[in-house]
Amino acid sequence: MLRSTPLLLAGFLALLLALPSMLTNEYYVSVLILACINAIVAVSMNLLLGYAGQISMGHAAFYGLGAYGTAIATATWGLPMEAGLGVALLAALVVALAIGIPCLKLSGHYLAMATLGFGLVVNIVFNEALETTGGPSGFVGIPRLKLLGFQFDDDLAYYRLLAVCLTGMLLLTHHIVDSRLGRALRALHTSEKAAACAGVDVARHKLFVFVLSALMAAFAGFLYAHYLTFVAPSSFSFLYSVEVITMVVLGGLATLGGAVAGAFFLTILPEMLRSFENIEVLLYGGILVLCMMFMPGGLMSAFTGAGRRLGRLLARKQPQSGGSHGR
Amino acid sequence: MLSSLLQYLLTGLTVGATYGLTGLGFTIIYNTTSIINFAQGEFVMLGGMLAVALMTGLDWPLIPAILGAMAGTTLAGVLMHQLTIRPVRRAEALQYIIITIGVSILIRGIAMLVFGKDTFALPQFTGNTPLSFLGASVMPQNLWVLGVTAVLLLLMKLFFDRTIHGKAMLACSVDPKAASLVGVSVRKMAVTSFALSAFVGAVGGVILAPITLTSYDRGIMLGLKGFAACIVGGLGNPFGAAAGGIALGILESVGAGYISSGYKDAFAFLALLVLLFVKPSGLFGKAAIKRV
């Protein structure tokens, strides 16, 4: 299953690239772009929460640091985009190290609270540092993305870039998860003590995955800022952190496709519900509660579970293959 | 100079008491079920909003409206447990965290649809002539907040320490299986804890609404501060939650007064982060002993 993942990813990329030609309305391309950006953040959260089992309720902060980092570097200081990306990643790296080292000693509710508090503090800074961030009304005038001499003015071109970036992130995650490191992370999730006994350096692995996840989120923030050309603190609030957790949990923790499925579902769903604007939030909460209550494994495991059950049902109808998978 | 400091302290004390009260709600549920209920702030919001709705919408006088709001919120707590917590079996802490966050989104959404997005005020309980105290002025409502918080806190302490029901609830969080073996109905205790904490939340919402006004989205920040109060004081300790809440409230109001009001919320959470890094079990929490 795992060995075929690169092939699946190639298929996924082809599907993503083919999607716009099936759409009738150009507006949907921008929805897809946001879905891809959210998916990158969700993939980063999945690495941390799904595989390593560390909760972060302040992930929006890193996403925001990436967005504001590049906004300040490119718009205020007039640096090129490549430098903007560097500033975005560096900001996330420094903050993730500073906050990760003490935070990751905590566990459970204390870790949740610490990351939550950190996220809130960063969001308050975005709101209050008026001269640098523009405050609650936002940061305007971020240039459109221009990387290595290529200008991404057209939505379709931007979308293609994002499809490639998202696939790249998935490939990276796949390689990490399917390695010694990934197994160490999963061991840590199951039991820190057992992992430590088996020779896993718990503190270093936790920090590594935290920083990596922060960098991925900051990268998504970079892409977000140069797409919208405008960022405001409300996009990086506690609610966004919760939304990202929801995407991952809804899609299925610790599955490669789960985070993507969750992100696409939860980005596209509100667009489809535009006509019932006020009920949107109820559906959101309702989906969250029901999913966690009845399918804690998420969409992906529900699908594969249903598939397996269907397979068993079909197998039972053919007498020669019946019983071979029997329980 | 001194009088302004006193003013900040008094304001902080009042605000902190409401954080403590919210934290108390977290503690009650945590002490019985080991669940952190992120919808706790919504109970506070519901208390305030229901009281306003009963007064303005149905023309009820203040006292019946307050009692009605408390009853309504308690019912919401029971419903929350029966509909979303009880049917779940063998869930991890993360799963419960997400369920309660989902419930908080739902409650907030329903409140927005029913009450609208406006901000409402509840009349002060006993007039609004400020009392003067060593050069600082105090609204009578602030005294209400402090008094009610102190009384509730004392009652909770007595309940958990002295009554068989309180001890049974504590037993459920220590070890549900052992508790049920000695004849405690874990499920009944869990419902009771949700009802009780919703009630405490509603009380907080009602006494706070005349001072800070109330709206459908008031619960998020209050809930987060209440959770922070619990963590500061050490999870599971009602007095710790109250002390943590008051510490956060005073820090906030002094910080807002002397440094910057925009960063008010940041002070509380920064202090919380520093505290967690220095003393991960909170101020009054016993260090968790790791079994190997």
PDB file of C-alpha atoms in Angstrom, chain B residues 8-263:
ATOM      1  CA  TYR B   8      -6.874  48.591  38.842  1.00  0.00           C
ATOM      2  CA  LEU B   9      -6.685  46.000  41.610  1.00  0.00           C
ATOM      3  CA  LEU B  10     -10.405  46.227  42.309  1.00  0.00           C
ATOM      4  CA  THR B  11     -11.278  45.962  38.625  1.00  0.00           C
ATOM      5  CA  GLY B  12      -8.883  43.052  38.269  1.00  0.00           C
ATOM      6  CA  LEU B  13     -10.370  41.346  41.287  1.00  0.00           C
ATOM      7  CA  THR B  14     -13.882  41.545  39.840  1.00  0.00           C
ATOM      8  CA  VAL B  15     -12.892  40.383  36.380  1.00  0.00           C
ATOM      9  CA  GLY B  16     -10.655  37.727  37.913  1.00  0.00           C
ATOM     10  CA  ALA B  17     -13.523  36.434  40.021  1.00  0.00           C
ATOM     11  CA  THR B  18     -15.524  35.734  36.878  1.00  0.00           C
ATOM     12  CA  TYR B  19     -12.553  33.934  35.339  1.00  0.00           C
ATOM     13  CA  GLY B  20     -12.300  31.954  38.543  1.00  0.00           C
ATOM     14  CA  LEU B  21     -15.993  31.135  38.406  1.00  0.00           C
ATOM     15  CA  THR B  22     -15.631  29.929  34.821  1.00  0.00           C
ATOM     16  CA  GLY B  23     -12.573  27.969  35.907  1.00  0.00           C
ATOM     17  CA  LEU B  24     -14.625  26.431  38.688  1.00  0.00           C
ATOM     18  CA  GLY B  25     -16.992  25.096  36.041  1.00  0.00           C
ATOM     19  CA  PHE B  26     -14.074  23.476  34.216  1.00  0.00           C
ATOM     20  CA  THR B  27     -12.891  21.983  37.503  1.00  0.00           C
ATOM     21  CA  ILE B  28     -16.226  20.415  38.378  1.00  0.00           C
ATOM     22  CA  ILE B  29     -16.457  18.536  35.079  1.00  0.00           C
ATOM     23  CA  TYR B  30     -12.773  17.689  35.069  1.00  0.00           C
ATOM     24  CA  ASN B  31     -12.931  16.365  38.617  1.00  0.00           C
ATOM     25  CA  THR B  32     -15.689  13.973  37.691  1.00  0.00           C
ATOM     26  CA  THR B  33     -15.000  12.939  34.119  1.00  0.00           C
ATOM     27  CA  SER B  34     -11.409  14.051  33.325  1.00  0.00           C
ATOM     28  CA  ILE B  35     -12.886  15.973  30.393  1.00  0.00           C
ATOM     29  CA  ILE B  36     -11.936  19.575  29.642  1.00  0.00           C
ATOM     30  CA  ASN B  37     -15.170  21.132  28.512  1.00  0.00           C
ATOM     31  CA  PHE B  38     -14.380  23.843  25.995  1.00  0.00           C
ATOM     32  CA  ALA B  39     -18.053  24.809  25.914  1.00  0.00           C
ATOM     33  CA  GLN B  40     -17.805  26.136  29.470  1.00  0.00           C
ATOM     34  CA  GLY B  41     -17.547  29.735  28.257  1.00  0.00           C
ATOM     35  CA  GLU B  42     -20.773  29.248  26.313  1.00  0.00           C
ATOM     36  CA  PHE B  43     -22.582  28.392  29.556  1.00  0.00           C
ATOM     37  CA  VAL B  44     -21.490  31.774  30.896  1.00  0.00           C
ATOM     38  CA  MET B  45     -22.710  33.430  27.708  1.00  0.00           C
ATOM     39  CA  LEU B  46     -26.018  31.508  27.854  1.00  0.00           C
ATOM     40  CA  GLY B  47     -26.586  32.606  31.450  1.00  0.00           C
ATOM     41  CA  GLY B  48     -26.266  36.260  30.538  1.00  0.00           C
ATOM     42  CA  MET B  49     -28.122  36.064  27.237  1.00  0.00           C
ATOM     43  CA  LEU B  50     -31.040  34.021  28.552  1.00  0.00           C
ATOM     44  CA  ALA B  51     -31.522  36.450  31.430  1.00  0.00           C
ATOM     45  CA  VAL B  52     -31.567  39.363  28.976  1.00  0.00           C
ATOM     46  CA  ALA B  53     -33.901  37.519  26.626  1.00  0.00           C
ATOM     47  CA  LEU B  54     -36.352  36.662  29.413  1.00  0.00           C
ATOM     48  CA  MET B  55     -36.342  40.250  30.653  1.00  0.00           C
ATOM     49  CA  THR B  56     -36.680  42.061  27.337  1.00  0.00           C
ATOM     50  CA  GLY B  57     -38.446  39.413  25.298  1.00  0.00           C
ATOM     51  CA  LEU B  58     -40.938  38.082  27.843  1.00  0.00           C
ATOM     52  CA  ASP B  59     -40.984  41.080  30.206  1.00  0.00           C
ATOM     53  CA  TRP B  60     -40.019  39.023  33.221  1.00  0.00           C
ATOM     54  CA  PRO B  61     -38.746  40.925  36.266  1.00  0.00           C
ATOM     55  CA  LEU B  62     -35.028  40.665  37.069  1.00  0.00           C
ATOM     56  CA  ILE B  63     -35.079  37.916  39.708  1.00  0.00           C
ATOM     57  CA  PRO B  64     -37.299  35.412  37.858  1.00  0.00           C
ATOM     58  CA  ALA B  65     -35.341  36.118  34.675  1.00  0.00           C
ATOM     59  CA  ILE B  66     -32.088  35.297  36.459  1.00  0.00           C
ATOM     60  CA  LEU B  67     -33.516  32.111  37.947  1.00  0.00           C
ATOM     61  CA  GLY B  68     -34.951  31.161  34.566  1.00  0.00           C
ATOM     62  CA  ALA B  69     -31.601  31.739  32.887  1.00  0.00           C
ATOM     63  CA  MET B  70     -29.875  29.532  35.444  1.00  0.00           C
ATOM     64  CA  ALA B  71     -32.436  26.777  34.976  1.00  0.00           C
ATOM     65  CA  GLY B  72     -32.195  27.031  31.197  1.00  0.00           C
ATOM     66  CA  THR B  73     -28.424  26.856  31.200  1.00  0.00           C
ATOM     67  CA  THR B  74     -28.378  23.930  33.600  1.00  0.00           C
ATOM     68  CA  LEU B  75     -30.730  22.160  31.226  1.00  0.00           C
ATOM     69  CA  ALA B  76     -28.336  22.950  28.361  1.00  0.00           C
ATOM     70  CA  GLY B  77     -25.540  21.345  30.370  1.00  0.00           C
ATOM     71  CA  VAL B  78     -27.576  18.202  30.946  1.00  0.00           C
ATOM     72  CA  LEU B  79     -28.561  18.059  27.281  1.00  0.00           C
ATOM     73  CA  MET B  80     -24.964  18.485  26.229  1.00  0.00           C
ATOM     74  CA  HIS B  81     -23.923  15.526  28.327  1.00  0.00           C
ATOM     75  CA  GLN B  82     -26.789  13.287  27.273  1.00  0.00           C
ATOM     76  CA  LEU B  83     -26.526  14.047  23.564  1.00  0.00           C
ATOM     77  CA  THR B  84     -22.819  14.413  22.933  1.00  0.00           C
ATOM     78  CA  ILE B  85     -20.777  12.942  25.771  1.00  0.00           C
ATOM     79  CA  ARG B  86     -22.759   9.965  26.989  1.00  0.00           C
ATOM     80  CA  PRO B  87     -23.134   8.144  23.646  1.00  0.00           C
ATOM     81  CA  VAL B  88     -19.359   8.194  23.130  1.00  0.00           C
ATOM     82  CA  ARG B  89     -17.451   5.226  24.426  1.00  0.00           C
ATOM     83  CA  ARG B  90     -13.785   4.718  25.098  1.00  0.00           C
ATOM     84  CA  ALA B  91     -12.733   8.060  23.692  1.00  0.00           C
ATOM     85  CA  GLU B  92      -9.371   9.714  24.072  1.00  0.00           C
ATOM     86  CA  ALA B  93      -8.889  13.137  25.641  1.00  0.00           C
ATOM     87  CA  LEU B  94      -8.392  14.693  22.202  1.00  0.00           C
ATOM     88  CA  GLN B  95     -11.703  13.337  20.998  1.00  0.00           C
ATOM     89  CA  TYR B  96     -13.523  14.926  23.940  1.00  0.00           C
ATOM     90  CA  ILE B  97     -11.691  18.211  23.421  1.00  0.00           C
ATOM     91  CA  ILE B  98     -12.895  18.335  19.818  1.00  0.00           C
ATOM     92  CA  ILE B  99     -16.432  17.293  20.712  1.00  0.00           C
ATOM     93  CA  THR B 100     -16.721  20.047  23.297  1.00  0.00           C
ATOM     94  CA  ILE B 101     -15.245  22.585  20.877  1.00  0.00           C
ATOM     95  CA  GLY B 102     -17.871  21.472  18.370  1.00  0.00           C
ATOM     96  CA  VAL B 103     -20.602  21.872  20.954  1.00  0.00           C
ATOM     97  CA  SER B 104     -19.338  25.349  21.781  1.00  0.00           C
ATOM     98  CA  ILE B 105     -19.541  26.287  18.084  1.00  0.00           C
ATOM     99  CA  LEU B 106     -23.083  24.898  17.992  1.00  0.00           C
ATOM    100  CA  ILE B 107     -24.236  26.755  21.101  1.00  0.00           C
ATOM    101  CA  ARG B 108     -22.686  29.964  19.814  1.00  0.00           C
ATOM    102  CA  GLY B 109     -24.317  29.478  16.428  1.00  0.00           C
ATOM    103  CA  ILE B 110     -27.736  28.827  17.923  1.00  0.00           C
ATOM    104  CA  ALA B 111     -27.361  31.849  20.204  1.00  0.00           C
ATOM    105  CA  MET B 112     -26.461  33.991  17.213  1.00  0.00           C
ATOM    106  CA  LEU B 113     -29.532  32.834  15.296  1.00  0.00           C
ATOM    107  CA  VAL B 114     -31.882  33.227  18.255  1.00  0.00           C
ATOM    108  CA  PHE B 115     -30.593  36.376  19.953  1.00  0.00           C
ATOM    109  CA  GLY B 116     -28.920  38.117  17.020  1.00  0.00           C
ATOM    110  CA  LYS B 117     -25.513  39.725  16.902  1.00  0.00           C
ATOM    111  CA  ASP B 118     -26.233  42.732  19.118  1.00  0.00           C
ATOM    112  CA  THR B 119     -24.717  43.461  22.491  1.00  0.00           C
ATOM    113  CA  PHE B 120     -27.096  43.549  25.436  1.00  0.00           C
ATOM    114  CA  ALA B 121     -26.927  44.735  29.027  1.00  0.00           C
ATOM    115  CA  LEU B 122     -28.598  43.459  32.155  1.00  0.00           C
ATOM    116  CA  PRO B 123     -29.545  46.064  34.793  1.00  0.00           C
ATOM    117  CA  GLN B 124     -27.285  46.211  37.840  1.00  0.00           C
ATOM    118  CA  PHE B 125     -28.800  44.254  40.710  1.00  0.00           C
ATOM    119  CA  THR B 126     -28.781  47.005  43.329  1.00  0.00           C
ATOM    120  CA  GLY B 127     -28.644  50.385  41.663  1.00  0.00           C
ATOM    121  CA  ASN B 128     -25.726  52.047  39.971  1.00  0.00           C
ATOM    122  CA  THR B 129     -24.455  54.613  42.418  1.00  0.00           C
ATOM    123  CA  PRO B 130     -20.741  53.970  42.772  1.00  0.00           C
ATOM    124  CA  LEU B 131     -19.389  53.498  46.281  1.00  0.00           C
ATOM    125  CA  SER B 132     -16.172  55.243  47.183  1.00  0.00           C
ATOM    126  CA  PHE B 133     -13.410  53.197  48.773  1.00  0.00           C
ATOM    127  CA  LEU B 134     -10.022  54.776  49.631  1.00  0.00           C
ATOM    128  CA  GLY B 135     -10.225  57.042  46.606  1.00  0.00           C
ATOM    129  CA  ALA B 136     -11.250  54.285  44.215  1.00  0.00           C
ATOM    130  CA  SER B 137     -14.827  53.875  43.121  1.00  0.00           C
ATOM    131  CA  VAL B 138     -16.620  50.570  43.199  1.00  0.00           C
ATOM    132  CA  MET B 139     -19.918  49.728  41.591  1.00  0.00           C
ATOM    133  CA  PRO B 140     -22.258  47.718  43.820  1.00  0.00           C
ATOM    134  CA  GLN B 141     -22.349  45.110  41.078  1.00  0.00           C
ATOM    135  CA  ASN B 142     -18.636  44.435  41.595  1.00  0.00           C
ATOM    136  CA  LEU B 143     -19.398  43.556  45.206  1.00  0.00           C
ATOM    137  CA  TRP B 144     -22.106  41.205  43.971  1.00  0.00           C
ATOM    138  CA  VAL B 145     -19.603  39.474  41.731  1.00  0.00           C
ATOM    139  CA  LEU B 146     -17.072  39.077  44.533  1.00  0.00           C
ATOM    140  CA  GLY B 147     -19.637  37.968  47.102  1.00  0.00           C
ATOM    141  CA  VAL B 148     -21.381  35.452  44.874  1.00  0.00           C
ATOM    142  CA  THR B 149     -18.056  34.009  43.743  1.00  0.00           C
ATOM    143  CA  ALA B 150     -16.848  33.607  47.307  1.00  0.00           C
ATOM    144  CA  VAL B 151     -20.065  31.904  48.379  1.00  0.00           C
ATOM    145  CA  LEU B 152     -20.121  29.535  45.409  1.00  0.00           C
ATOM    146  CA  LEU B 153     -16.493  28.663  45.931  1.00  0.00           C
ATOM    147  CA  LEU B 154     -17.053  27.852  49.567  1.00  0.00           C
ATOM    148  CA  LEU B 155     -20.082  25.732  48.719  1.00  0.00           C
ATOM    149  CA  MET B 156     -18.115  23.795  46.115  1.00  0.00           C
ATOM    150  CA  LYS B 157     -15.256  23.232  48.503  1.00  0.00           C
ATOM    151  CA  LEU B 158     -17.642  21.926  51.140  1.00  0.00           C
ATOM    152  CA  PHE B 159     -19.440  19.835  48.550  1.00  0.00           C
ATOM    153  CA  PHE B 160     -16.307  18.089  47.318  1.00  0.00           C
ATOM    154  CA  ASP B 161     -14.698  17.719  50.757  1.00  0.00           C
ATOM    155  CA  ARG B 162     -17.597  16.993  53.049  1.00  0.00           C
ATOM    156  CA  THR B 163     -20.496  15.414  51.213  1.00  0.00           C
ATOM    157  CA  ILE B 164     -20.703  11.844  50.040  1.00  0.00           C
ATOM    158  CA  HIS B 165     -21.901  13.041  46.604  1.00  0.00           C
ATOM    159  CA  GLY B 166     -18.890  15.285  46.165  1.00  0.00           C
ATOM    160  CA  LYS B 167     -16.531  12.514  47.158  1.00  0.00           C
ATOM    161  CA  ALA B 168     -18.295  10.116  44.833  1.00  0.00           C
ATOM    162  CA  MET B 169     -17.788  12.573  41.984  1.00  0.00           C
ATOM    163  CA  LEU B 170     -14.092  12.867  42.749  1.00  0.00           C
ATOM    164  CA  ALA B 171     -13.857   9.095  42.897  1.00  0.00           C
ATOM    165  CA  CYS B 172     -15.226   8.872  39.350  1.00  0.00           C
ATOM    166  CA  SER B 173     -12.350  10.893  37.947  1.00  0.00           C
ATOM    167  CA  VAL B 174      -9.703   9.054  39.947  1.00  0.00           C
ATOM    168  CA  ASP B 175     -10.810   5.662  38.718  1.00  0.00           C
ATOM    169  CA  PRO B 176     -14.241   5.167  37.145  1.00  0.00           C
ATOM    170  CA  LYS B 177     -14.087   1.402  37.411  1.00  0.00           C
ATOM    171  CA  ALA B 178     -13.180   1.388  41.093  1.00  0.00           C
ATOM    172  CA  ALA B 179     -15.861   4.003  41.733  1.00  0.00           C
ATOM    173  CA  SER B 180     -18.539   1.877  40.097  1.00  0.00           C
ATOM    174  CA  LEU B 181     -17.331  -1.147  42.072  1.00  0.00           C
ATOM    175  CA  VAL B 182     -18.065   0.594  45.334  1.00  0.00           C
ATOM    176  CA  GLY B 183     -21.512   1.505  44.088  1.00  0.00           C
ATOM    177  CA  VAL B 184     -21.096   4.952  42.568  1.00  0.00           C
ATOM    178  CA  SER B 185     -23.120   5.474  39.413  1.00  0.00           C
ATOM    179  CA  VAL B 186     -20.454   7.004  37.207  1.00  0.00           C
ATOM    180  CA  ARG B 187     -22.983   8.071  34.593  1.00  0.00           C
ATOM    181  CA  LYS B 188     -25.215   9.840  37.099  1.00  0.00           C
ATOM    182  CA  MET B 189     -22.226  11.634  38.549  1.00  0.00           C
ATOM    183  CA  ALA B 190     -21.148  12.743  35.080  1.00  0.00           C
ATOM    184  CA  VAL B 191     -24.573  14.245  34.318  1.00  0.00           C
ATOM    185  CA  THR B 192     -24.552  15.928  37.706  1.00  0.00           C
ATOM    186  CA  SER B 193     -21.173  17.452  37.002  1.00  0.00           C
ATOM    187  CA  PHE B 194     -22.342  18.891  33.689  1.00  0.00           C
ATOM    188  CA  ALA B 195     -25.496  20.266  35.297  1.00  0.00           C
ATOM    189  CA  LEU B 196     -23.546  21.753  38.179  1.00  0.00           C
ATOM    190  CA  SER B 197     -20.906  23.335  36.026  1.00  0.00           C
ATOM    191  CA  ALA B 198     -23.484  24.764  33.632  1.00  0.00           C
ATOM    192  CA  PHE B 199     -25.236  26.216  36.656  1.00  0.00           C
ATOM    193  CA  VAL B 200     -22.019  27.769  37.950  1.00  0.00           C
ATOM    194  CA  GLY B 201     -21.344  29.132  34.466  1.00  0.00           C
ATOM    195  CA  ALA B 202     -24.808  30.661  34.302  1.00  0.00           C
ATOM    196  CA  VAL B 203     -24.336  32.310  37.683  1.00  0.00           C
ATOM    197  CA  GLY B 204     -21.114  33.826  36.384  1.00  0.00           C
ATOM    198  CA  GLY B 205     -22.834  35.016  33.226  1.00  0.00           C
ATOM    199  CA  VAL B 206     -25.699  36.617  35.107  1.00  0.00           C
ATOM    200  CA  ILE B 207     -23.580  38.527  37.611  1.00  0.00           C
ATOM    201  CA  LEU B 208     -21.140  39.605  34.927  1.00  0.00           C
ATOM    202  CA  ALA B 209     -23.681  40.753  32.331  1.00  0.00           C
ATOM    203  CA  PRO B 210     -24.464  44.105  34.057  1.00  0.00           C
ATOM    204  CA  ILE B 211     -20.760  45.032  34.077  1.00  0.00           C
ATOM    205  CA  THR B 212     -19.298  43.804  30.815  1.00  0.00           C
ATOM    206  CA  LEU B 213     -22.471  43.544  28.725  1.00  0.00           C
ATOM    207  CA  THR B 214     -23.207  40.336  26.884  1.00  0.00           C
ATOM    208  CA  SER B 215     -23.425  39.083  23.323  1.00  0.00           C
ATOM    209  CA  TYR B 216     -23.547  35.739  21.561  1.00  0.00           C
ATOM    210  CA  ASP B 217     -19.760  35.578  21.120  1.00  0.00           C
ATOM    211  CA  ARG B 218     -18.843  36.558  24.676  1.00  0.00           C
ATOM    212  CA  GLY B 219     -18.161  32.958  25.623  1.00  0.00           C
ATOM    213  CA  ILE B 220     -15.006  32.224  23.631  1.00  0.00           C
ATOM    214  CA  MET B 221     -12.580  34.495  25.436  1.00  0.00           C
ATOM    215  CA  LEU B 222     -14.182  33.871  28.826  1.00  0.00           C
ATOM    216  CA  GLY B 223     -13.922  30.144  28.299  1.00  0.00           C
ATOM    217  CA  LEU B 224     -10.274  30.388  27.307  1.00  0.00           C
ATOM    218  CA  LYS B 225      -9.524  32.592  30.323  1.00  0.00           C
ATOM    219  CA  GLY B 226     -11.377  30.204  32.599  1.00  0.00           C
ATOM    220  CA  PHE B 227      -9.352  27.300  31.263  1.00  0.00           C
ATOM    221  CA  ALA B 228      -6.203  29.384  31.752  1.00  0.00           C
ATOM    222  CA  ALA B 229      -7.287  30.082  35.337  1.00  0.00           C
ATOM    223  CA  CYS B 230      -7.593  26.342  35.956  1.00  0.00           C
ATOM    224  CA  ILE B 231      -4.180  25.655  34.507  1.00  0.00           C
ATOM    225  CA  VAL B 232      -2.577  28.495  36.460  1.00  0.00           C
ATOM    226  CA  GLY B 233      -4.072  27.204  39.679  1.00  0.00           C
ATOM    227  CA  GLY B 234      -3.404  23.564  38.899  1.00  0.00           C
ATOM    228  CA  LEU B 235      -6.069  21.512  37.169  1.00  0.00           C
ATOM    229  CA  GLY B 236      -8.638  19.954  39.468  1.00  0.00           C
ATOM    230  CA  ASN B 237      -8.341  22.274  42.426  1.00  0.00           C
ATOM    231  CA  PRO B 238     -11.370  24.607  42.849  1.00  0.00           C
ATOM    232  CA  PHE B 239      -9.484  27.069  45.018  1.00  0.00           C
ATOM    233  CA  GLY B 240      -6.584  26.958  42.612  1.00  0.00           C
ATOM    234  CA  ALA B 241      -8.938  27.860  39.764  1.00  0.00           C
ATOM    235  CA  ALA B 242     -10.338  30.797  41.710  1.00  0.00           C
ATOM    236  CA  ALA B 243      -6.893  32.005  42.755  1.00  0.00           C
ATOM    237  CA  GLY B 244      -5.624  31.529  39.206  1.00  0.00           C
ATOM    238  CA  GLY B 245      -8.556  33.504  37.845  1.00  0.00           C
ATOM    239  CA  ILE B 246      -7.989  36.361  40.263  1.00  0.00           C
ATOM    240  CA  ALA B 247      -4.267  36.385  39.500  1.00  0.00           C
ATOM    241  CA  LEU B 248      -4.991  36.582  35.766  1.00  0.00           C
ATOM    242  CA  GLY B 249      -7.631  39.271  36.254  1.00  0.00           C
ATOM    243  CA  ILE B 250      -5.364  41.486  38.355  1.00  0.00           C
ATOM    244  CA  LEU B 251      -2.430  40.996  35.998  1.00  0.00           C
ATOM    245  CA  GLU B 252      -4.624  41.964  33.075  1.00  0.00           C
ATOM    246  CA  SER B 253      -6.078  45.058  34.628  1.00  0.00           C
ATOM    247  CA  VAL B 254      -2.764  46.313  36.040  1.00  0.00           C
ATOM    248  CA  GLY B 255      -1.052  45.584  32.724  1.00  0.00           C
ATOM    249  CA  ALA B 256      -3.816  47.353  30.827  1.00  0.00           C
ATOM    250  CA  GLY B 257      -3.617  50.307  33.192  1.00  0.00           C
ATOM    251  CA  TYR B 258       0.122  50.828  33.217  1.00  0.00           C
ATOM    252  CA  ILE B 259       1.387  49.425  29.917  1.00  0.00           C
ATOM    253  CA  SER B 260      -1.192  49.095  27.161  1.00  0.00           C
ATOM    254  CA  SER B 261      -4.837  48.199  27.107  1.00  0.00           C
ATOM    255  CA  GLY B 262      -4.585  46.643  23.643  1.00  0.00           C
ATOM    256  CA  TYR B 263      -2.251  43.978  24.948  1.00  0.00           C
TER     257      TYR B 263
END
